[in-house]
mmCIF file with all atom_site columns, C-alpha atoms in Angstrom:
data_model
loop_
_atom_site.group_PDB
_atom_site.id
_atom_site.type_symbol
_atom_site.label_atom_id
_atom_site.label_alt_id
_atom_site.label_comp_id
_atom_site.label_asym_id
_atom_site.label_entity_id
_atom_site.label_seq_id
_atom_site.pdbx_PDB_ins_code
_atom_site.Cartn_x
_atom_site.Cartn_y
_atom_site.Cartn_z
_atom_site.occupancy
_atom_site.B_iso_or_equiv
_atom_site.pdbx_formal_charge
_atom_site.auth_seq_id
_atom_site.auth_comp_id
_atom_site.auth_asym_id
_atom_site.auth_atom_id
_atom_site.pdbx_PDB_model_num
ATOM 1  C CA . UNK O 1 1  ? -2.165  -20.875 -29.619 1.00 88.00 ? 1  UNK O CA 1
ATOM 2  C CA . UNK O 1 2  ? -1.825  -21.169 -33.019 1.00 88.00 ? 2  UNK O CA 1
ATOM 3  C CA . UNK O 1 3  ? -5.609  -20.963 -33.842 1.00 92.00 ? 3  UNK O CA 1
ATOM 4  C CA . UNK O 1 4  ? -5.942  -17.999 -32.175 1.00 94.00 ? 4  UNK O CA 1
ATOM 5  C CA . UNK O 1 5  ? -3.388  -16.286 -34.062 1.00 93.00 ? 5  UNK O CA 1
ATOM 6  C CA . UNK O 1 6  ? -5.160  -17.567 -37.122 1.00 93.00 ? 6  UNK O CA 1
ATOM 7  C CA . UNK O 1 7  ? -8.380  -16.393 -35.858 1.00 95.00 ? 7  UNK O CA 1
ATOM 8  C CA . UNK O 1 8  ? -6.951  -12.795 -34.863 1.00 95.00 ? 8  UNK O CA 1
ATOM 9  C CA . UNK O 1 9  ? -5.524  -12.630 -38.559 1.00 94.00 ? 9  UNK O CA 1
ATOM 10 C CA . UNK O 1 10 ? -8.948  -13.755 -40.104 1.00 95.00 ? 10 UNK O CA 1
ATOM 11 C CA . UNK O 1 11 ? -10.536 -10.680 -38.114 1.00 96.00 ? 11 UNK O CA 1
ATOM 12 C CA . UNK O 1 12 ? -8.113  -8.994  -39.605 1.00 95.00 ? 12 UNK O CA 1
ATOM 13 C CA . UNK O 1 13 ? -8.302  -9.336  -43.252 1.00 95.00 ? 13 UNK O CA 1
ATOM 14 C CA . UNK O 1 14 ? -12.431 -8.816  -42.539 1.00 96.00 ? 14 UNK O CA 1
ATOM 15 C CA . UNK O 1 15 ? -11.904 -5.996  -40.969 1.00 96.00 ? 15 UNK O CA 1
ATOM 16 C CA . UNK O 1 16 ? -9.778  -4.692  -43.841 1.00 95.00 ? 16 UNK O CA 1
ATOM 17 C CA . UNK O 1 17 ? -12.248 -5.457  -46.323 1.00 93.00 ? 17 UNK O CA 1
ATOM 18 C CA . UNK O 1 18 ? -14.139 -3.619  -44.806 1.00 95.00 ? 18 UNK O CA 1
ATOM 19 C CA . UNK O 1 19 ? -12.789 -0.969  -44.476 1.00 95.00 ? 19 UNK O CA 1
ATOM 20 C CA . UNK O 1 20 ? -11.856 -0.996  -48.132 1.00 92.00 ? 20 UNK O CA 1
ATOM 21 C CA . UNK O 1 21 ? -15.307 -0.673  -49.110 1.00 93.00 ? 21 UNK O CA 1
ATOM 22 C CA . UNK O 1 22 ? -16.663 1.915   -46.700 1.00 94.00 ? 22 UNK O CA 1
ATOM 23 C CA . UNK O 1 23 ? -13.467 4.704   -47.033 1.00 93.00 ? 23 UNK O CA 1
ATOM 24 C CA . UNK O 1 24 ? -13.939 7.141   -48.657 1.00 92.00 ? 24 UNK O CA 1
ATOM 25 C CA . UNK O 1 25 ? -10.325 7.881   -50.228 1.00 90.00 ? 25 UNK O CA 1
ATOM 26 C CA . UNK O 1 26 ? -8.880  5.952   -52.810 1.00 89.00 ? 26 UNK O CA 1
ATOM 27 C CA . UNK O 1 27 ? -5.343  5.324   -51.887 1.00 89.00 ? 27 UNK O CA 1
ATOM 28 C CA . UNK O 1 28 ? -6.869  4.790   -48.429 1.00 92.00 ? 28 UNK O CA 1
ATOM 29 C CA . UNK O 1 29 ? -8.924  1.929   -49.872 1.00 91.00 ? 29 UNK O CA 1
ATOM 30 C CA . UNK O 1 30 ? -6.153  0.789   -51.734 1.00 91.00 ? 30 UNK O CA 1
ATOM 31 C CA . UNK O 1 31 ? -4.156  0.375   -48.540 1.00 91.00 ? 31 UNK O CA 1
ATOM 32 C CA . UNK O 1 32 ? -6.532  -1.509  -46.870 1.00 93.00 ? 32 UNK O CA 1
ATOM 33 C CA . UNK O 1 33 ? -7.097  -3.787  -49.285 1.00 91.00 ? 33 UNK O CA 1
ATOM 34 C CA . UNK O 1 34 ? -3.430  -4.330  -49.187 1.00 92.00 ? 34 UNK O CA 1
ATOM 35 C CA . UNK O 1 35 ? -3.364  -4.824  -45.608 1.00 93.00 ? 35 UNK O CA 1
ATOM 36 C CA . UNK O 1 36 ? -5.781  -7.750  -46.168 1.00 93.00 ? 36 UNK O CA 1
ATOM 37 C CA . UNK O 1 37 ? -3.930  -9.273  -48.623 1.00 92.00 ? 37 UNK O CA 1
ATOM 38 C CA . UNK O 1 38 ? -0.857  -9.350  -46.172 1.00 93.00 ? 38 UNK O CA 1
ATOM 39 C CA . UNK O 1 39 ? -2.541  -10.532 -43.479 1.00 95.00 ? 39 UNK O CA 1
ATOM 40 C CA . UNK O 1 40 ? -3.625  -13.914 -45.643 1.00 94.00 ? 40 UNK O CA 1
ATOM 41 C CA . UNK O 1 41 ? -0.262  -13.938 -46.457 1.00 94.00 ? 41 UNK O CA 1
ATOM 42 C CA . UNK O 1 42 ? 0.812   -14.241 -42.850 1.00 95.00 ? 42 UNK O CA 1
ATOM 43 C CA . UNK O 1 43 ? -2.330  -16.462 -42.332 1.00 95.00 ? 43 UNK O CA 1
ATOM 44 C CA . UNK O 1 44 ? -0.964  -18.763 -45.048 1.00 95.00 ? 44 UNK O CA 1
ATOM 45 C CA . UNK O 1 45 ? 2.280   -18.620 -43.734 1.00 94.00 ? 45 UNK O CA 1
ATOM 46 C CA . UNK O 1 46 ? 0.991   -19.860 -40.110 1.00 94.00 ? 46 UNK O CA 1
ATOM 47 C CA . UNK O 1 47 ? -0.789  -22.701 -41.787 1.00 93.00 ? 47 UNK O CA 1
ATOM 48 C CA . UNK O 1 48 ? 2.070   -24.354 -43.341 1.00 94.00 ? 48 UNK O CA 1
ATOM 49 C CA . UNK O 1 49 ? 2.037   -23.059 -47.004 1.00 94.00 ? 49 UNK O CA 1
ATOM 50 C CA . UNK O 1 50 ? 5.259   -20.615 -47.324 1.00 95.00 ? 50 UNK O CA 1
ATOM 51 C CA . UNK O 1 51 ? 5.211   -20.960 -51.058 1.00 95.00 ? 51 UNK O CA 1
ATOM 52 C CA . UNK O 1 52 ? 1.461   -19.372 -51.244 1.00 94.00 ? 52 UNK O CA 1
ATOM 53 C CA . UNK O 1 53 ? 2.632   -17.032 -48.789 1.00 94.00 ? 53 UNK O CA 1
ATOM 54 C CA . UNK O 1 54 ? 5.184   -15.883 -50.665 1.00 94.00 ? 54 UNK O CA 1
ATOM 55 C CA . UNK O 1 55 ? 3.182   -15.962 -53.930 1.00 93.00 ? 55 UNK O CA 1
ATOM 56 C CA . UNK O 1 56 ? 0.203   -13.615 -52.095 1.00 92.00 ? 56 UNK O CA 1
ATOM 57 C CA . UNK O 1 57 ? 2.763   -11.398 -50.194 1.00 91.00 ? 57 UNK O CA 1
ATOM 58 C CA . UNK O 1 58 ? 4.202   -10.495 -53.128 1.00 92.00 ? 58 UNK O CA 1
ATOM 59 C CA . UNK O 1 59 ? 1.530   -10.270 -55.966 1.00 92.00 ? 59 UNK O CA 1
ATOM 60 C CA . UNK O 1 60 ? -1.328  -9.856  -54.011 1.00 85.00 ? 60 UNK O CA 1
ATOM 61 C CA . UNK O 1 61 ? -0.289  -7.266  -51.829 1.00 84.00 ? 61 UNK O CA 1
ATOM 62 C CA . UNK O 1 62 ? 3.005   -6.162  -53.670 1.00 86.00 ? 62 UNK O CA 1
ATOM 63 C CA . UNK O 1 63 ? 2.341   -5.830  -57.491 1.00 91.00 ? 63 UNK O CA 1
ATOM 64 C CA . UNK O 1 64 ? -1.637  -5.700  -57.094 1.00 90.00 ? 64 UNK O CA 1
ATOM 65 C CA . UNK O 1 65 ? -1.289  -2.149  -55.250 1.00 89.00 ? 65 UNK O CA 1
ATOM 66 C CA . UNK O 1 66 ? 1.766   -0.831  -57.370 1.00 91.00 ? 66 UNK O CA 1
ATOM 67 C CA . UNK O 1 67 ? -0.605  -1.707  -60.396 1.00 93.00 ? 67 UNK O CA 1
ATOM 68 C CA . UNK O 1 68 ? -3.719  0.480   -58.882 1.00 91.00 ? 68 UNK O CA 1
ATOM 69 C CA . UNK O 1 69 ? -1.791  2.840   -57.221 1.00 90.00 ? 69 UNK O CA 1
ATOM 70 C CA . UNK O 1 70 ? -0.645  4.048   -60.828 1.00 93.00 ? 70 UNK O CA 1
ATOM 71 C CA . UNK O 1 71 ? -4.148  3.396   -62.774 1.00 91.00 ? 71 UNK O CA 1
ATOM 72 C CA . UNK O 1 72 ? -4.947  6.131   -59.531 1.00 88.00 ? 72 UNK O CA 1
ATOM 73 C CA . UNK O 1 73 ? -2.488  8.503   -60.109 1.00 89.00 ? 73 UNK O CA 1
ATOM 74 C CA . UNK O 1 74 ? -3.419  8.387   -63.561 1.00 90.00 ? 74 UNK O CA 1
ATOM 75 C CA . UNK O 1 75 ? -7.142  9.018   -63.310 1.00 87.00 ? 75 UNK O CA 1
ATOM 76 C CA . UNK O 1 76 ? -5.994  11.642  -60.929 1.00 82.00 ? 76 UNK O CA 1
ATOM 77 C CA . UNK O 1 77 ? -3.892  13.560  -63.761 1.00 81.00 ? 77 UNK O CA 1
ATOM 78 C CA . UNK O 1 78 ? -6.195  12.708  -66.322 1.00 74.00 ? 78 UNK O CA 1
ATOM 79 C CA . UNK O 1 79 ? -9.602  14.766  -64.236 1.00 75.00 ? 79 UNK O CA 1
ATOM 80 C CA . UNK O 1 80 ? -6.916  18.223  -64.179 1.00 68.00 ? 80 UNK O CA 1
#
């Protein structure tokens, strides 16, 4: 049972990947790629490594997107 949840949560982060690349919206993309980076998290967390989990929920999909959210929202004000 465990495997498949694994499995299902490795389709997931692909998925998200994907989708990070082919949207066409920024924040979009940035939300995406998020969504991948806290579905290793969970991955990690199924597999018996809470302290990576931790560590990748929140800088990888915490502080990552906070950090490109306002390098966005700065391009954004600087093209007005």
């Amino acid at each position: 049972m465990l495997e498949l949840f694994v499995f299902l949560l490795c389709s997931g982060i692909l998925a998200s990947g994907i989708m990070a690349v082919r949207l066409n919206s920024q924040l979009a993309a940035l939300v995406s790629a998020s969504l991948a980076s806290l579905f290793a998290a969970v991955c990690y967390l199924l597999l018996g490594a809470p302290d990576v989990a931790m560590t990748e929920a929140s800088i990888g999909s915490g502080l990552s997107m906070l950090i490109f959210l306002y390098a966005i929202r700065r391009i954004d004000k600087g093209r007005e």
